[in-house]
C-alpha atoms as one frame of an Amber mdcrd trajectory, in Angstrom:
protein
  -7.404  10.862 -23.337 -10.573  12.373 -21.939 -10.361  14.110 -18.563  -6.693
  13.246 -18.003  -4.619  16.284 -17.051  -1.014  16.773 -15.916  -0.656  17.451
 -12.200   1.952  19.351 -10.207   2.067  19.280  -6.417   1.932  22.874  -5.145
   0.971  23.261  -1.508  -0.254  26.754  -0.673   2.125  28.888   1.419  -0.612
  29.428   4.003  -0.800  25.692   4.661   2.954  25.578   5.211   2.757  28.499
   7.637  -0.131  26.839   9.462   1.918  23.652   9.828   4.880  25.521  11.295
   2.617  27.361  13.739   0.962  24.159  14.933   4.329  22.458  15.388   5.618
  25.427  17.408   2.669  25.105  19.799   3.063  21.366  20.381   2.383  20.113
  23.887   4.029  16.762  24.589   3.016  14.083  27.085   5.376  12.739  29.702
   6.898   9.273  29.365   7.623   6.455  31.789  11.239   5.614  32.500  12.808
   3.129  30.090   9.605   2.802  28.069  11.534   2.572  24.814   9.268   1.447
  21.964   7.125  -0.807  24.150   4.363   1.769  24.612   4.597   3.511  21.262
   6.773   6.155  19.639   9.415   7.370  22.150   9.150  10.932  23.389  12.725
  11.848  22.434  12.216  10.650  18.868   8.977  12.544  18.419  10.426  15.734
  19.890  13.420  15.481  17.557  11.229  14.917  14.520   8.843  17.746  15.427
  11.771  20.120  15.802  13.242  18.969  12.483   9.883  19.223  10.699   9.390
  22.748  12.013  12.894  24.152  11.582  14.823  22.114   9.014  12.625  20.092
   6.701  12.306  21.781   3.317   8.910  20.903   1.880   9.557  22.937  -1.268
  12.620  20.807  -1.997  10.646  17.634  -1.307   7.835  18.931  -3.494  10.307
  19.595  -6.325  11.666  16.056  -6.062   8.181  14.553  -6.001   7.245  16.579
  -9.066   9.966  14.833 -11.059   7.514  11.933 -11.139   5.113  12.292 -14.109
   1.800  12.935 -12.373  -1.734  13.278 -13.653  -5.331  13.486 -12.471  -8.457
  11.976 -13.965 -12.116  12.019 -12.979 -13.416   8.585 -12.037 -16.973   7.846
 -10.936 -18.036   4.683  -9.136 -21.625   3.530  -9.509 -23.775   5.276  -6.906
 -21.082   7.780  -5.866 -20.001  11.241  -6.928 -17.106  11.617  -9.405 -13.676
  11.832  -7.767 -10.521  13.413  -9.103  -7.886  10.692  -8.845  -4.180  11.501
  -8.738  -1.664   9.072 -10.219   1.876   8.603 -11.455   2.106   7.157 -14.963
   5.210   6.183 -16.914   5.087   4.381 -20.239   8.099   2.308 -21.241   9.795
   2.932 -24.566   9.411  -0.787 -25.250   6.425  -1.572 -27.400   4.377  -4.285
 -25.741   5.390  -3.321 -22.194   3.266  -4.961 -19.495   0.770  -2.588 -17.823
   1.416  -2.784 -14.072  -0.865  -1.135 -11.510   1.059  -0.395  -8.298  -1.333
  -0.040  -5.353  -0.142   1.405  -2.039  -1.642   0.851   1.402  -1.831   2.640
   4.754   0.232   4.423   5.960   1.835   4.390   2.535   1.253   6.486  -0.551
   2.195   6.928  -4.190   5.794   7.952  -3.355   6.591   4.305  -2.586   6.696
   3.574  -6.322   9.561   6.011  -6.889  12.357   3.525  -6.141  11.037   0.838
  -8.501   9.722   3.079 -11.257  12.858   3.451 -13.404  14.013  -0.167 -13.048
  10.641  -1.413 -14.273  10.040   1.142 -17.032  13.593   1.954 -18.188  15.720
  -0.857 -16.765  13.424  -3.326 -18.455  14.963  -3.180 -21.916  12.630  -5.712
 -23.479  15.580  -7.982 -24.241  17.209  -9.110 -20.995  14.386  -7.972 -18.717
  10.670  -7.430 -19.334   9.516  -3.834 -19.568   6.486  -2.382 -17.796   4.190
   0.590 -18.096   3.615   1.622 -14.474   0.553   3.334 -13.024   0.722   4.292
  -9.336  -2.433   6.059  -8.083  -3.147   7.810  -4.852  -6.106   5.806  -3.596
  -9.322   7.742  -2.976  -8.947   9.492   0.426  -5.137   9.376   0.111  -2.439
  11.678  -1.215  -3.668  14.073  -3.846  -6.830  12.176  -4.744 -10.242  13.313
  -3.610 -12.372  11.300  -1.206 -16.084  10.489  -1.223 -18.583  12.255   1.030
 -21.026   9.356   1.025 -20.748   6.312   3.295 -20.197   2.843   1.895 -17.098
   3.481  -0.236 -15.509   0.090   0.402 -13.383  -2.539  -1.348 -15.733  -2.754
  -4.306 -15.372   0.981  -4.937 -11.603   1.092  -4.493 -11.298  -1.760  -6.991
 -13.799  -0.131  -9.348 -11.794   3.098  -9.229  -8.541   1.308 -10.021 -10.072
  -0.717 -12.839 -11.765   2.289 -14.438  -8.518   4.251 -14.258  -6.614   1.503
 -16.080  -9.326   1.264 -18.735  -9.310   5.046 -19.158  -5.564   4.854 -19.780
  -6.166   2.309 -22.537  -5.115  -0.813 -20.646  -7.815  -3.421 -21.247  -5.683
  -6.041 -19.508  -3.130  -5.431 -16.774  -1.346  -6.876 -13.753  -1.034  -5.496
 -10.227   1.575  -5.241  -7.495   0.785  -4.399  -3.899   1.067  -4.959  -0.187
  -1.207  -3.927   2.683  -4.375  -2.416   1.134  -2.712  -2.912  -2.225  -2.959
  -6.608  -1.535  -6.618  -6.354  -0.540  -7.570  -4.252  -3.551  -5.638  -6.576
  -5.863  -7.564  -9.519  -4.468 -10.824  -7.627  -4.951  -9.871  -6.878  -8.551
  -9.227 -10.596  -9.042 -12.713 -11.393  -7.730 -14.614  -8.671  -9.566 -12.618
  -7.925 -12.713 -10.773 -11.081 -13.839 -11.458 -10.080 -17.444  -9.079  -7.140
 -16.995  -6.853  -7.985 -14.019  -4.867 -10.986 -15.251  -2.329 -11.508 -12.454
  -1.283 -10.030  -9.131   2.071  -9.966  -7.375   1.699  -9.464  -3.623   4.141
  -8.711  -0.821   1.751  -9.255   2.064   0.567 -12.591   3.473  -3.056 -12.710
   4.548  -4.891 -16.002   4.281  -6.701 -18.792   6.092  -5.127 -22.171   6.810
  -6.020 -24.874   4.262  -9.053 -27.018   5.080  -9.466 -30.681   4.157 -12.906
 -30.058   2.643 -11.743 -27.116   0.516  -8.025 -27.696  -0.050  -7.347 -31.383
   0.699  -3.854 -31.576  -0.824  -2.695 -28.333   0.768  -4.251 -29.342   4.091
  -2.406 -32.662   3.971   0.870 -30.925   3.114   0.321 -28.466   5.957  -0.407
 -31.309   8.372   2.635 -33.472   7.594   5.323 -31.090   6.355   7.332 -29.253
   9.050   7.583 -25.485   8.832  10.819 -24.150   7.376  12.842 -21.475   9.194
  10.949 -18.614   7.509   7.599 -20.053   8.503   8.707 -20.684  12.087   9.966
 -17.122  12.445   6.824 -15.924  10.705   4.619 -17.510  13.356   6.436 -15.498
  16.021   6.242 -12.273  14.031   2.539 -12.765  13.288   1.864 -13.445  16.960
   3.652 -10.223  17.925   1.515  -8.231  15.515  -1.746  -9.723  16.773  -0.848
  -9.143  20.437   1.176  -5.930  20.379   0.805  -4.176  17.024  -2.805  -4.358
  15.925  -4.441  -1.779  18.165  -4.418   0.881  15.443  -6.442  -1.456  13.225
  -9.184  -1.905  15.809  -9.489   1.842  16.342  -9.525   2.656  12.633 -12.011
  -0.139  11.965 -14.463   0.996  14.642 -14.114   4.704  15.469 -12.174   6.434
  12.664 -13.992   9.730  13.190 -12.799  10.044  16.791  -9.205   9.370  15.763
  -9.669  11.785  12.876  -9.905  14.814  15.156  -6.320  14.255  16.295  -5.020
  13.471  12.804  -6.673  16.538  11.255  -5.845  19.046  14.004  -2.414  18.019
  15.249   0.587  17.398  12.988   2.314  15.921  16.052  -0.437  13.330  16.431
  -0.308  12.592  12.711   3.469  12.234  12.835   3.539   9.987  15.915   0.708
   7.768  14.626   2.466   7.122  11.329   6.083   7.149  12.558   5.334   4.309
  14.978   4.351   2.119  12.008   7.328   3.160   9.888   9.545   1.955  12.725
   7.685  -1.161  13.855   6.765  -2.480  10.414  10.216  -2.292   8.820  13.318
  -4.425   9.183  15.712  -1.943  10.816  15.350   0.348   7.810  17.543   3.456
   8.374  14.877   6.138   8.098  16.223   9.671   7.793  14.385  12.570   9.369
  13.854  13.998   5.875  12.238  10.760   4.651   9.907  10.641   7.624   8.880
  14.293   7.410   8.216  14.089   3.671   6.263  10.860   4.149   4.058  12.364
   6.851   3.736  15.670   4.997   2.052  13.885   2.108  -0.625  12.853   4.607
  -0.808  16.267   6.265  -1.154  18.104   2.938  -3.372  15.467   1.330  -6.428
  16.611  -0.613  -8.972  14.793   1.568  -6.971  15.284   4.779  -5.203  12.674
   6.929  -8.384  11.652   8.752  -9.951  10.427   5.508  -7.219   7.840   4.974
  -8.281   5.659   7.906 -11.919   5.294   6.807 -11.019   2.433   4.486 -10.745
   0.211   7.574 -14.258   0.975   8.766 -15.883   0.706   5.349 -14.276  -2.680
   4.700 -15.373  -4.159   8.027 -18.902  -2.699   8.017 -21.684  -3.288   5.515
 -23.364   0.078   5.935 -25.609  -0.215   2.877 -26.499  -3.888   3.297 -25.021
  -4.915  -0.040 -25.193  -8.579  -0.989 -21.937 -10.466  -1.450 -19.873  -7.678
   0.108 -16.143  -8.082  -0.365 -14.810  -8.407   3.158 -11.625  -9.877   4.614
 -12.840 -13.457   4.281 -14.133 -13.001   0.742 -10.761 -11.631  -0.359  -9.134
 -14.869   0.817 -11.325 -17.116  -1.324 -10.045 -18.856  -4.440  -9.978 -16.737
  -7.608  -9.834 -18.871 -10.745  -8.073 -17.497 -13.809  -6.015 -14.793 -12.081
  -2.424 -15.884 -11.456  -0.833 -15.065  -8.109   2.700 -14.410  -6.947   4.047
 -13.825  -3.436   7.217 -12.252  -2.094   7.647 -13.117   1.575   9.536 -10.652
   3.773  10.342 -11.769   7.351   9.410  -8.562   9.191   6.039  -8.015   7.561
   2.963  -7.937   9.785   1.713 -11.400   8.925   4.237 -13.947   7.717   2.321
 -17.097   6.845   3.157 -20.610   5.651   3.251 -21.177   1.917   0.407 -23.678
   2.140  -1.848 -20.948   3.513  -1.350 -18.377   0.757  -1.743 -21.056  -1.934
  -5.399 -21.504  -0.923  -6.290 -18.255  -2.719  -5.601 -19.146  -6.335  -3.126
 -20.396  -8.882   0.170 -19.375  -7.258   2.799 -19.339  -9.993   5.562 -17.536
  -8.092   6.904 -17.500  -4.538  10.134 -16.082  -3.193  11.408 -16.035   0.376
  13.633 -13.160   1.449  15.858 -13.115   4.498  15.343  -9.418   5.236  12.729
  -6.749   4.683   9.405  -5.700   6.134   6.046  -4.215   5.244   7.099  -1.472
   2.812   8.931  -3.663   0.320   9.037  -1.146  -2.538  10.725   1.355  -0.221
  12.855  -0.959   1.941  13.892  -3.605  -0.589  13.251  -2.142  -4.061  15.882
  -4.287  -5.780  14.364  -7.489  -4.374  10.870  -6.461  -5.384  11.919  -5.514
  -8.914  13.759  -8.820  -9.326  10.700 -10.765  -8.157   8.315  -8.918 -10.480
  10.682  -9.475 -13.397  10.990 -13.165 -12.585   7.246 -13.691 -12.263   6.341
 -11.909 -15.509   9.529 -12.538 -17.491  10.352 -15.351 -19.892  10.124 -18.645
 -18.070   8.079 -17.075 -15.283   4.728 -18.384 -14.200   2.873 -15.299 -15.444
   4.796 -14.741 -18.671   2.497 -13.603 -21.480  -0.516 -13.241 -19.200  -1.494
  -9.939 -20.854  -2.435 -10.483 -24.483  -0.019  -8.845 -26.909   2.108  -7.428
 -24.084   4.901  -9.763 -22.979   7.295  -6.972 -22.027   9.773  -8.075 -24.672
  10.610  -6.765 -28.112  10.585 -10.282 -29.560
């Protein structure tokens, strides 16, 4: 296929040496007594991780493990922007008629999140008992080993355009998506802009408006008279915590990403602390190892566009810098999308955990599953649950079975 080339991660030795030097010169702040996690990442944790990153973490070993994933790059150009080299993982199933699935990460995630669900979906799906999938997992523009634009205005429309053009370049004229965080937002944008190609989306992130009697009378009535279940009651508390105590990063990245970028680009300690806080707060007591954390953050530190570029997506989504009509913003993404089937996996320690009646205002919801554990990074924290949900939604008897023409995921 034109312009598609194999890719191997190979960070230059000088960048590794620079990282070690910067870590060795780290200057840490003090910390109030018994602050714990209340005020952010604890000093003892950050010091331990910095020491481990500098002295013990083996990036070459991590790089070797990452390179087991079949990786490629392709040039994609959005209308009005320069061409970008986009990095992606791509595995085709041996099953003829496997379902093309576009896995879209968010922030502070990256393409590595797909690694735990890749084999179960492509190889574990035998086309007899379970549906098989072809999986494409890109690094979004400005993330991982993809390039980033130099022109302002690269917003939801462009991220969706990039994803859609990549799938078409790979020969997938119809496909489904899976995502949380920005993966959810981009999936919703694909549903709005490219319903001819994007036929269904499975989401593990709840973002929606409450049903309104003028727009969603039956859902509004159900919401008004039906008591919340235990998941929804707990979800209200979790969502309130995020709005009051966990959302500060979002405001900064949505308003002054350049100012924050100086710290992210210059200081690996700042980059580590900024991301590590989210890995801790947004998961459900997931037992992160120091190696996992350092590899995760290293992908940001060694990224092609640099770690500062990754936070611009917040600003560009919340600002209409080029005055475009019908801009896809947060509210637009929540509007009903006819013809594109939706599925939701609800995890109790995600950032927003909303009632079922809320998420059903966005489209034809054909799958919902409530889980009693798990947080924001479902593919990493609860890969088995996520795989089972995707299989159920797209498998025989599922609400999105056969949604891609000629590709049911089964041999017969």
